[in-house]
Amino acid sequence: MKMKKVIALAVISAMIFTAFCGCGQGSGSGASSVTGDGGATAANAGKTNEYGWKLPSKTMVINYYGGQESPDDCKKYTTAMKDYLLKNFNVSLNKTVYDVDMNEKLNLMLSSGDYPECIVGMDWNTAQKWKDQGKALDLTSLVDKYGPNIKAKMGDYYKRYLDESGKLYWLAYLWGVGNCVDYAPQIRWDWYQEIGSPDISTPEKYYNALKAITAKHPTNSQGKKTYALGLWKVTTINNSFTNTFGGMWGLKHGWKVNADNSVTHWLDTNEGIEMAKYVNQFYRDGLFDPDSFTMTLDEWGAKASAERYTGFVGSWWVTGTYGNEVWKKKLGSSFNDNMRFVHVDVTAPGVKQSTFGPVNGFGSAVILTDKCKNPEDYIKWFNFENTDLGANLVGWGIPNDTGSVWTLNKDGKWAVKDSVKKTLTENEATFNYDAEQKEGGECEMAMTPGCAPRDGGYDIWINQSFKDKWKVRKDTTLKNDLFDFTSFLSISIPSDDPLADINQQVGDIANNAWAKAITARTSDECAQIITDARAAAQKAGIGKLEQFYSDNYKKNVTKYGK
Amino acid sequence: MASLQATSTRRTKERQARGKRWAKLKNQRELWIITVVMLIWVAIFAYYPMFGVIIAFKKYYPGQSFLASPWVGFKYFQQFFASNDFLKIMRNTLAISGLNLLFGFPAPIILALLINEVTRKPWKRFVQTVSYIPHFLSWVVVASLAYTFLGNEGLLNQVLINMHVIGQPINYLGEGKYFWGIITVADIWKEIGWGSIIYLSAISGIDDELYQAGAVDGLGRFGMVWHITLPGIMNTIVLLWILGIGDILNAGFEQQLLLGNELTRDFYEVIDTYAYRYGLQLGNYSYGTAVDLMKGIISVSLVFFTNWFTRKKLDLAIL
């Protein structure tokens, strides 16, 4: 009997204990949120530091949700900056992240009513939803009073963020047009030179060159087959591969812009069929990795690192990370600097200009929510971010430290370290990005800076401020591909609009058709798949989607001037 | 007078009944103390949130109040039934869960019967333990293993090519016609060991004397299984069958998202993945809730129907 009571008590205690263990404050999905105590001493209060920042008498606390990131990484990369800001600015800057999709998390936050004071990096659909629900503060008078640098820096861009009544409910993270094209066709440069560097300015010539290289290098050093092209599984309706291939045919972000500024989805265009048939040719000739639609990015990366691809159509950082950076580490002194993927400009016949570089100058949204107790503090901080020194700090990290990329003296004079300039311009693969990020660089805690180049050619990204010969080559080759497509990319579909469902359905149909068309056995079958998908998309309502985007694009072109 | 006596008698009986109930409660107090904690947990985490299904009938968006959102009636249910993908989703859901029931349901029973026949205890324990391990692997790991095994350069293709069974690799993960088979096999591989535990436990409850009597009657090993073991665990089988039928619209979620891809979308999209993509991801919680509520109602109805059916035919039921 006594034993029975003891066991019962033990079981009850265990259950109650575990039940309470499960209760917590948002830590289940791995949040990282570090709050700070008061930093600078009372003696420093009111003084102006070398950045021109006047230290507040009371610690300024800024809490924000920064999107999807590993909380462990966030902690690693924000600790030094947090301490620095507390000590030198009397600002406690606290970034919270969760390792879950940002939009899903924001929806849950909105429904639970548990959300932070500031959110950075929202897409514009979601920002609109928060504004419509009255959760986003009106910032107009606050920016007028506390944010002169914001308005000065943004210039004409500022007006783009005002709503129909002239009010401002959001600012932007990484607004403006940068100076580099990120996505384009690429070719393995040393192998390309081996075959005599032929002209690869058209899709057919690009195909021929890749075919010749693959014939010359049919297997890698382990005897595994090489391919001209390989992709990985896409899980979003926005397919960067169709967008980039479409650039060869003048499609902009997967859309055709017609003479009257109406827009047509690639699935509804002849260019879309040409694009699919082109890639299908790679597949039928055994030059396209058949695992392209089943493998993840990591699996693709393993193959890329094993030198199994002679070309790629996509971003430069992926082929850098899995390509030349890996080979440099592996081969050491026998590494040949031409062993890398280089962006090339490929334009289909009859197309005036390839369009690999559409830019959304809108950036992503930053809002202050109705839970923000001291919105003027946030605006003051954003105002500081929009100075040169502020942009340096939040973009490049803290100065004068071991891993820092720049120096700042007490008089406010700053300079990028010579060693950093040399490394970035001569041997970027050896640049220690991890050290820079640990100092808060790579925009780890940036909230509202722009990404357009500043005076002197400086950029929010240190590796865009000093480019090695490969980046210079890329930006020179693709300079005409870069264009401001804000008028289109800033269009958002309200989430309670039936068009949101149509958008998802059309995206599903398009991605499904793309995959099937590329892996078709014949060119006619490929074209038929796209035609059938077009009919399915029309049934799903692609016409309404195109009408919506056309109307809004025309409106924005009038509003923004381009 | 008579009525007063009747009332008094009734009250005495009520008092006696209350006394008996209280005595029973006092006698079982430890069990009740343990149960009360779980009942509170179930009430808070399983029953209280059910109030939220109301949003299936309202135009609710995150940030609004459940009660303040406007009523839309059966709009989202109609939207789902009328959607272009409805038939495909239902086909995929029923096919995948049907295959799971057809092959996945008997598999742990067969494994349990086989393990039960193993006489060497260390070997029996080893086999049991090894069979449980896949249950603890996440679907992310299983998907990665599937790619390694079934990819174009995977083990299976290499073996078949080396044996000259095929000349070119088969894109198992990229062809829709293989998807249902792959996901069924993966599911069975992952859960067969864990699922066999309950059957092994039921088998261990069968009286040894029955086996002795069977041996005397001349039954061989197969006969013992057919005439003694299986009937002995029939209650457990029927119980799990009834619950399994209720899961017929639960074809999975994680495994579809991880093993599926654009080439197999026509075969992998099921109710749960559809509700996730069109409901949760688009912030259209009302639509997602309506789809899942429909699924839940059908599942519960199937459970009750199967329960009634087994009670009528087999005199076995859980409710």
Tab-separated table of C-alpha atoms in Angstrom, chain A residues 139-539:
chain	number	residue	atom	x	y	z
A	139	LEU	CA	5.878	56.619	-38.963
A	140	THR	CA	5.310	59.790	-40.984
A	141	SER	CA	5.698	62.361	-38.243
A	142	LEU	CA	8.400	60.342	-36.481
A	143	VAL	CA	10.584	60.230	-39.578
A	144	ASP	CA	9.925	63.912	-40.215
A	145	LYS	CA	11.122	64.716	-36.702
A	146	TYR	CA	13.812	62.147	-35.956
A	147	GLY	CA	14.865	60.792	-39.342
A	148	PRO	CA	16.296	63.577	-41.532
A	149	ASN	CA	19.114	61.285	-42.693
A	150	ILE	CA	16.613	58.650	-43.738
A	151	LYS	CA	14.810	61.078	-46.016
A	152	ALA	CA	18.033	62.604	-47.306
A	153	LYS	CA	19.555	59.214	-48.059
A	154	MET	CA	16.448	57.788	-49.675
A	155	GLY	CA	15.826	60.865	-51.771
A	156	ASP	CA	13.130	60.138	-54.335
A	157	TYR	CA	12.854	56.594	-53.061
A	158	TYR	CA	11.175	57.863	-49.912
A	159	LYS	CA	7.977	58.784	-51.763
A	160	ARG	CA	7.640	55.201	-53.016
A	161	TYR	CA	6.946	54.012	-49.491
A	162	LEU	CA	4.099	56.427	-48.837
A	163	ASP	CA	0.571	55.073	-49.134
A	164	GLU	CA	-2.270	56.738	-51.088
A	165	SER	CA	-2.924	59.148	-48.238
A	166	GLY	CA	0.740	60.175	-48.076
A	167	LYS	CA	1.426	58.287	-44.854
A	168	LEU	CA	4.454	56.139	-44.116
A	169	TYR	CA	3.898	52.805	-42.400
A	170	TRP	CA	7.177	51.137	-43.163
A	171	LEU	CA	10.797	51.647	-44.002
A	172	ALA	CA	12.963	49.200	-45.918
A	173	TYR	CA	15.889	46.902	-45.443
A	174	LEU	CA	18.431	46.943	-48.311
A	175	TRP	CA	16.426	49.324	-50.466
A	176	GLY	CA	17.889	50.751	-53.651
A	177	VAL	CA	19.556	49.248	-56.668
A	178	GLY	CA	22.891	47.557	-56.072
A	179	ASN	CA	25.639	47.320	-58.616
A	180	CYS	CA	25.894	43.639	-59.370
A	181	VAL	CA	23.979	40.946	-61.147
A	182	ASP	CA	23.655	37.861	-58.996
A	183	TYR	CA	22.112	35.295	-61.334
A	184	ALA	CA	23.304	34.440	-64.826
A	185	PRO	CA	24.639	31.519	-66.918
A	186	GLN	CA	28.094	30.351	-65.886
A	187	ILE	CA	30.850	28.280	-67.399
A	188	ARG	CA	33.833	26.447	-65.917
A	189	TRP	CA	36.481	28.926	-66.921
A	190	ASP	CA	39.682	26.870	-67.116
A	191	TRP	CA	37.950	24.175	-69.171
A	192	TYR	CA	36.396	26.847	-71.366
A	193	GLN	CA	39.838	28.189	-72.097
A	194	GLU	CA	41.040	24.665	-72.939
A	195	ILE	CA	38.577	24.486	-75.811
A	196	GLY	CA	39.755	27.831	-77.170
A	197	SER	CA	37.292	30.234	-75.483
A	198	PRO	CA	34.754	30.182	-78.318
A	199	ASP	CA	31.925	32.676	-78.635
A	200	ILE	CA	29.147	31.778	-76.189
A	201	SER	CA	26.949	34.805	-76.649
A	202	THR	CA	23.849	32.902	-77.767
A	203	PRO	CA	22.054	29.921	-76.203
A	204	GLU	CA	23.136	27.643	-79.033
A	205	LYS	CA	26.775	28.679	-78.749
A	206	TYR	CA	26.625	28.314	-74.968
A	207	TYR	CA	25.203	24.826	-75.436
A	208	ASN	CA	27.905	23.902	-77.957
A	209	ALA	CA	30.658	25.121	-75.667
A	210	LEU	CA	29.288	23.197	-72.682
A	211	LYS	CA	28.883	20.119	-74.851
A	212	ALA	CA	32.476	20.382	-76.056
A	213	ILE	CA	33.810	20.836	-72.522
A	214	THR	CA	31.774	17.898	-71.231
A	215	ALA	CA	33.054	15.729	-74.089
A	216	LYS	CA	36.608	16.691	-73.145
A	217	HIS	CA	35.907	16.005	-69.443
A	218	PRO	CA	33.389	13.156	-69.526
A	219	THR	CA	34.176	12.045	-65.980
A	220	ASN	CA	35.717	13.554	-62.887
A	221	SER	CA	38.840	12.243	-61.160
A	222	GLN	CA	36.772	9.530	-59.417
A	223	GLY	CA	35.320	8.301	-62.689
A	224	LYS	CA	31.870	9.780	-62.111
A	225	LYS	CA	30.019	11.202	-65.091
A	226	THR	CA	30.065	14.959	-65.614
A	227	TYR	CA	27.160	17.054	-66.812
A	228	ALA	CA	26.870	20.423	-68.494
A	229	LEU	CA	24.114	21.562	-66.171
A	230	GLY	CA	22.494	20.479	-62.949
A	231	LEU	CA	19.881	22.070	-60.703
A	232	TRP	CA	18.337	21.215	-57.343
A	233	LYS	CA	14.859	20.817	-55.908
A	234	VAL	CA	12.862	24.044	-55.847
A	235	THR	CA	10.360	24.340	-53.011
A	236	THR	CA	8.930	27.806	-53.636
A	237	ILE	CA	6.659	29.062	-56.386
A	238	ASN	CA	9.301	31.653	-57.281
A	239	ASN	CA	11.681	29.522	-59.351
A	240	SER	CA	15.066	31.218	-59.704
A	241	PHE	CA	16.060	28.756	-62.447
A	242	THR	CA	13.172	29.587	-64.789
A	243	ASN	CA	13.739	33.266	-64.005
A	244	THR	CA	17.422	33.047	-64.957
A	245	PHE	CA	16.989	30.891	-68.061
A	246	GLY	CA	14.221	33.266	-69.102
A	247	GLY	CA	16.726	36.120	-68.981
A	248	MET	CA	18.316	34.688	-72.126
A	249	TRP	CA	15.057	35.393	-73.932
A	250	GLY	CA	14.533	38.813	-72.421
A	251	LEU	CA	11.989	37.618	-69.860
A	252	LYS	CA	12.148	39.673	-66.698
A	253	HIS	CA	11.919	37.625	-63.515
A	254	GLY	CA	9.908	35.048	-65.459
A	255	TRP	CA	7.548	37.607	-67.071
A	256	LYS	CA	7.416	39.130	-70.504
A	257	VAL	CA	6.923	42.892	-70.504
A	258	ASN	CA	5.011	43.887	-73.595
A	259	ALA	CA	5.200	47.174	-75.474
A	260	ASP	CA	2.128	48.558	-73.713
A	261	ASN	CA	3.582	47.597	-70.306
A	262	SER	CA	1.217	44.702	-69.886
A	263	VAL	CA	2.946	41.591	-68.579
A	264	THR	CA	2.651	37.912	-69.501
A	265	HIS	CA	3.708	34.905	-67.423
A	266	TRP	CA	6.457	32.835	-69.074
A	267	LEU	CA	4.119	29.857	-69.262
A	268	ASP	CA	1.909	31.896	-71.556
A	269	THR	CA	4.686	32.940	-73.940
A	270	ASN	CA	6.500	31.452	-76.921
A	271	GLU	CA	9.740	32.340	-75.179
A	272	GLY	CA	8.712	29.967	-72.400
A	273	ILE	CA	8.432	27.108	-74.858
A	274	GLU	CA	11.789	27.992	-76.413
A	275	MET	CA	13.390	28.109	-72.982
A	276	ALA	CA	12.001	24.696	-72.036
A	277	LYS	CA	13.021	23.125	-75.351
A	278	TYR	CA	16.501	24.548	-74.939
A	279	VAL	CA	17.063	22.962	-71.542
A	280	ASN	CA	15.331	19.780	-72.721
A	281	GLN	CA	18.006	19.497	-75.387
A	282	PHE	CA	20.631	19.260	-72.645
A	283	TYR	CA	18.594	16.506	-71.011
A	284	ARG	CA	18.066	14.483	-74.186
A	285	ASP	CA	21.760	14.667	-74.988
A	286	GLY	CA	22.734	13.363	-71.564
A	287	LEU	CA	24.183	16.728	-70.554
A	288	PHE	CA	21.643	17.497	-67.834
A	289	ASP	CA	21.869	15.862	-64.419
A	290	PRO	CA	18.754	13.666	-64.154
A	291	ASP	CA	18.792	14.081	-60.361
A	292	SER	CA	18.188	17.816	-60.764
A	293	PHE	CA	14.640	17.680	-59.483
A	294	THR	CA	15.180	15.182	-56.699
A	295	MET	CA	18.318	16.348	-54.979
A	296	THR	CA	18.753	19.071	-52.395
A	297	LEU	CA	21.177	21.991	-52.620
A	298	ASP	CA	23.674	20.137	-50.432
A	299	GLU	CA	23.583	17.101	-52.706
A	300	TRP	CA	24.059	19.361	-55.736
A	301	GLY	CA	26.924	21.068	-53.907
A	302	ALA	CA	28.637	17.748	-53.256
A	303	LYS	CA	28.556	17.012	-56.983
A	304	ALA	CA	29.726	20.535	-57.851
A	305	SER	CA	32.644	20.236	-55.443
A	306	ALA	CA	33.496	16.889	-57.062
A	307	GLU	CA	33.808	18.741	-60.411
A	308	ARG	CA	30.839	17.084	-62.021
A	309	TYR	CA	29.409	20.158	-63.701
A	310	THR	CA	30.882	22.182	-66.523
A	311	GLY	CA	28.281	24.947	-66.341
A	312	PHE	CA	25.542	26.355	-64.153
A	313	VAL	CA	22.684	28.818	-64.469
A	314	GLY	CA	22.183	30.688	-61.231
A	315	SER	CA	23.894	32.663	-58.497
A	316	TRP	CA	27.597	33.396	-58.163
A	317	TRP	CA	27.848	32.641	-54.447
A	318	VAL	CA	26.656	29.046	-54.856
A	319	THR	CA	29.315	28.116	-57.385
A	320	GLY	CA	31.855	30.058	-55.332
A	321	THR	CA	30.960	28.262	-52.101
A	322	TYR	CA	30.844	24.780	-53.613
A	323	GLY	CA	33.341	25.398	-56.403
A	324	ASN	CA	36.490	27.477	-56.318
A	325	GLU	CA	36.510	27.971	-52.537
A	326	VAL	CA	36.439	24.205	-51.995
A	327	TRP	CA	39.019	23.515	-54.693
A	328	LYS	CA	41.360	26.177	-53.358
A	329	LYS	CA	41.304	24.623	-49.906
A	330	LYS	CA	41.706	21.131	-51.320
A	331	LEU	CA	44.453	21.825	-53.829
A	332	GLY	CA	46.392	24.474	-51.958
A	333	SER	CA	49.343	25.681	-53.996
A	334	SER	CA	48.393	23.632	-57.062
A	335	PHE	CA	45.089	25.507	-57.303
A	336	ASN	CA	44.719	27.330	-60.601
A	337	ASP	CA	42.861	30.624	-60.214
A	338	ASN	CA	40.936	29.902	-63.424
A	339	MET	CA	39.332	26.904	-61.739
A	340	ARG	CA	36.003	28.564	-61.146
A	341	PHE	CA	32.617	29.235	-62.667
A	342	VAL	CA	32.412	32.581	-64.426
A	343	HIS	CA	29.229	34.430	-65.335
A	344	VAL	CA	28.664	34.969	-69.038
A	345	ASP	CA	26.140	36.947	-71.021
A	346	VAL	CA	23.946	34.800	-73.238
A	347	THR	CA	21.254	36.384	-75.386
A	348	ALA	CA	18.818	34.565	-77.649
A	349	PRO	CA	18.705	35.635	-81.302
A	350	GLY	CA	16.242	38.429	-81.900
A	351	VAL	CA	16.392	39.587	-78.291
A	352	LYS	CA	17.804	43.059	-77.793
A	353	GLN	CA	19.213	42.569	-74.316
A	354	SER	CA	19.372	39.668	-71.905
A	355	THR	CA	17.755	40.413	-68.573
A	356	PHE	CA	19.504	38.483	-65.830
A	357	GLY	CA	19.565	41.276	-63.297
A	358	PRO	CA	16.092	42.559	-62.319
A	359	VAL	CA	16.377	44.409	-59.035
A	360	ASN	CA	13.679	45.208	-56.559
A	361	GLY	CA	14.745	48.605	-55.314
A	362	PHE	CA	12.035	48.380	-52.679
A	363	GLY	CA	14.102	46.052	-50.512
A	364	SER	CA	12.095	44.277	-47.831
A	365	ALA	CA	9.810	45.841	-45.266
A	366	VAL	CA	10.631	47.093	-41.792
A	367	ILE	CA	7.727	47.985	-39.531
A	368	LEU	CA	7.272	49.183	-35.980
A	369	THR	CA	4.332	47.367	-34.462
A	370	ASP	CA	1.666	48.744	-32.159
A	371	LYS	CA	3.564	47.109	-29.279
A	372	CYS	CA	6.474	49.478	-29.768
A	373	LYS	CA	6.754	51.603	-26.644
A	374	ASN	CA	9.458	54.011	-27.823
A	375	PRO	CA	9.148	54.329	-31.600
A	376	GLU	CA	11.187	57.545	-31.607
A	377	ASP	CA	14.211	55.546	-30.343
A	378	TYR	CA	13.907	53.175	-33.286
A	379	ILE	CA	13.679	56.035	-35.761
A	380	LYS	CA	16.746	57.657	-34.204
A	381	TRP	CA	18.635	54.399	-34.671
A	382	PHE	CA	17.427	54.046	-38.266
A	383	ASN	CA	18.483	57.653	-38.828
A	384	PHE	CA	21.986	56.755	-37.663
A	385	GLU	CA	22.069	53.656	-39.912
A	386	ASN	CA	21.508	55.927	-42.880
A	387	THR	CA	24.771	57.801	-42.358
A	388	ASP	CA	28.045	56.627	-43.885
A	389	LEU	CA	29.504	55.629	-40.538
A	390	GLY	CA	26.230	53.977	-39.551
A	391	ALA	CA	26.151	51.979	-42.769
A	392	ASN	CA	29.781	50.964	-42.252
A	393	LEU	CA	29.024	49.790	-38.750
A	394	VAL	CA	25.882	47.773	-39.482
A	395	GLY	CA	27.143	46.523	-42.850
A	396	TRP	CA	30.794	45.775	-42.151
A	397	GLY	CA	30.769	45.214	-38.403
A	398	ILE	CA	32.624	46.871	-35.575
A	399	PRO	CA	35.929	48.580	-36.363
A	400	ASN	CA	39.388	48.313	-34.874
A	401	ASP	CA	39.023	44.728	-33.741
A	402	THR	CA	40.987	41.626	-34.809
A	403	GLY	CA	38.403	40.434	-37.307
A	404	SER	CA	37.340	43.938	-38.340
A	405	VAL	CA	37.587	45.071	-41.920
A	406	TRP	CA	37.826	48.773	-41.174
A	407	THR	CA	39.298	51.240	-38.742
A	408	LEU	CA	37.823	54.326	-37.157
A	409	ASN	CA	39.739	56.865	-35.106
A	410	LYS	CA	38.442	59.205	-32.446
A	411	ASP	CA	38.079	62.044	-34.960
A	412	GLY	CA	35.606	60.038	-36.990
A	413	LYS	CA	38.094	59.355	-39.786
A	414	TRP	CA	37.707	55.854	-41.143
A	415	ALA	CA	39.373	53.600	-43.642
A	416	VAL	CA	39.151	50.005	-44.827
A	417	LYS	CA	42.195	47.974	-43.748
A	418	ASP	CA	44.763	47.606	-46.514
A	419	SER	CA	45.063	43.890	-45.838
A	420	VAL	CA	41.321	43.507	-46.397
A	421	LYS	CA	41.435	45.454	-49.651
A	422	LYS	CA	44.329	43.322	-50.843
A	423	THR	CA	42.649	40.052	-49.918
A	424	LEU	CA	39.339	40.968	-51.517
A	425	THR	CA	40.860	42.276	-54.719
A	426	GLU	CA	43.502	39.582	-55.170
A	427	ASN	CA	42.282	36.467	-53.432
A	428	GLU	CA	38.691	36.667	-52.266
A	429	ALA	CA	38.510	32.935	-51.599
A	430	THR	CA	40.831	33.446	-48.641
A	431	PHE	CA	38.806	36.256	-47.086
A	432	ASN	CA	37.639	35.317	-43.618
A	433	TYR	CA	33.903	35.977	-43.850
A	434	ASP	CA	33.307	34.200	-40.574
A	435	ALA	CA	35.585	36.594	-38.700
A	436	GLU	CA	33.917	39.587	-40.322
A	437	GLN	CA	30.469	38.271	-39.482
A	438	LYS	CA	31.466	37.668	-35.880
A	439	GLU	CA	32.229	41.379	-35.690
A	440	GLY	CA	28.636	41.979	-36.807
A	441	GLY	CA	29.497	42.326	-40.488
A	442	GLU	CA	27.542	40.996	-43.488
A	443	CYS	CA	24.585	43.102	-42.303
A	444	GLU	CA	23.991	40.744	-39.401
A	445	MET	CA	22.284	43.458	-37.346
A	446	ALA	CA	21.389	45.920	-40.085
A	447	MET	CA	17.822	47.123	-40.148
A	448	THR	CA	17.258	49.948	-42.659
A	449	PRO	CA	20.407	50.643	-44.678
A	450	GLY	CA	20.268	50.924	-48.450
A	451	CYS	CA	22.276	48.763	-50.824
A	452	ALA	CA	23.002	51.253	-53.568
A	453	PRO	CA	26.705	52.135	-53.793
A	454	ARG	CA	27.766	55.230	-51.895
A	455	ASP	CA	30.286	57.884	-52.758
A	456	GLY	CA	33.705	56.372	-53.226
A	457	GLY	CA	32.184	53.156	-54.542
A	458	TYR	CA	31.571	51.799	-51.052
A	459	ASP	CA	28.820	49.279	-50.648
A	460	ILE	CA	26.913	47.869	-47.693
A	461	TRP	CA	28.686	44.590	-48.524
A	462	ILE	CA	32.438	44.781	-48.089
A	463	ASN	CA	33.040	42.316	-50.924
A	464	GLN	CA	31.099	44.561	-53.309
A	465	SER	CA	33.158	47.553	-52.200
A	466	PHE	CA	36.415	45.865	-53.250
A	467	LYS	CA	36.072	43.431	-56.026
A	468	ASP	CA	38.549	40.954	-57.304
A	469	LYS	CA	39.134	40.622	-61.005
A	470	TRP	CA	36.431	37.950	-61.272
A	471	LYS	CA	33.747	40.117	-59.761
A	472	VAL	CA	34.876	43.021	-61.902
A	473	ARG	CA	34.664	40.751	-64.955
A	474	LYS	CA	31.185	39.592	-63.932
A	475	ASP	CA	29.882	43.087	-63.335
A	476	THR	CA	31.433	44.369	-66.562
A	477	THR	CA	30.084	41.456	-68.616
A	478	LEU	CA	26.613	41.774	-67.169
A	479	LYS	CA	26.384	45.543	-66.614
A	480	ASN	CA	23.668	45.921	-69.232
A	481	ASP	CA	21.658	43.126	-67.632
A	482	LEU	CA	21.152	45.070	-64.435
A	483	PHE	CA	17.894	47.004	-64.375
A	484	ASP	CA	15.503	48.474	-61.870
A	485	PHE	CA	12.404	46.298	-61.912
A	486	THR	CA	10.899	47.780	-58.780
A	487	SER	CA	7.694	48.649	-60.608
A	488	PHE	CA	6.977	44.954	-61.010
A	489	LEU	CA	8.735	43.320	-58.072
A	490	SER	CA	7.108	45.641	-55.554
A	491	ILE	CA	3.624	44.449	-56.535
A	492	SER	CA	2.038	42.412	-53.775
A	493	ILE	CA	-1.159	40.382	-53.744
A	494	PRO	CA	-3.278	40.894	-50.613
A	495	SER	CA	-3.509	37.608	-48.733
A	496	ASP	CA	-7.300	37.732	-48.496
A	497	ASP	CA	-7.561	38.166	-52.251
A	498	PRO	CA	-8.521	35.012	-54.229
A	499	LEU	CA	-5.617	35.936	-56.506
A	500	ALA	CA	-3.259	34.650	-53.800
A	501	ASP	CA	-4.630	31.135	-54.390
A	502	ILE	CA	-4.480	31.591	-58.146
A	503	ASN	CA	-0.879	32.745	-57.829
A	504	GLN	CA	-0.034	29.586	-55.883
A	505	GLN	CA	-1.865	27.340	-58.344
A	506	VAL	CA	-0.225	28.918	-61.377
A	507	GLY	CA	3.168	28.666	-59.677
A	508	ASP	CA	2.575	24.966	-58.993
A	509	ILE	CA	1.469	24.318	-62.579
A	510	ALA	CA	4.435	26.251	-63.980
A	511	ASN	CA	7.029	24.492	-61.810
A	512	ASN	CA	5.479	21.112	-62.517
A	513	ALA	CA	5.427	21.788	-66.250
A	514	TRP	CA	9.011	23.062	-66.208
A	515	ALA	CA	10.292	19.888	-64.567
A	516	LYS	CA	8.312	17.572	-66.851
A	517	ALA	CA	9.140	19.544	-70.003
A	518	ILE	CA	12.864	19.489	-69.333
A	519	THR	CA	12.817	15.720	-68.807
A	520	ALA	CA	10.636	15.017	-71.848
A	521	ARG	CA	11.874	12.379	-74.271
A	522	THR	CA	11.388	14.490	-77.388
A	523	SER	CA	11.289	18.170	-78.234
A	524	ASP	CA	7.670	17.875	-79.398
A	525	GLU	CA	6.688	16.233	-76.118
A	526	CYS	CA	8.422	19.078	-74.286
A	527	ALA	CA	6.465	21.704	-76.218
A	528	GLN	CA	3.227	19.778	-75.705
A	529	ILE	CA	3.770	19.643	-71.947
A	530	ILE	CA	4.131	23.423	-71.827
A	531	THR	CA	1.059	23.849	-74.035
A	532	ASP	CA	-0.998	21.548	-71.818
A	533	ALA	CA	0.228	23.357	-68.729
A	534	ARG	CA	-0.752	26.640	-70.323
A	535	ALA	CA	-4.303	25.341	-70.729
A	536	ALA	CA	-4.353	24.179	-67.118
A	537	ALA	CA	-3.045	27.557	-65.972
A	538	GLN	CA	-5.715	29.344	-67.982
A	539	LYS	CA	-8.330	27.213	-66.289
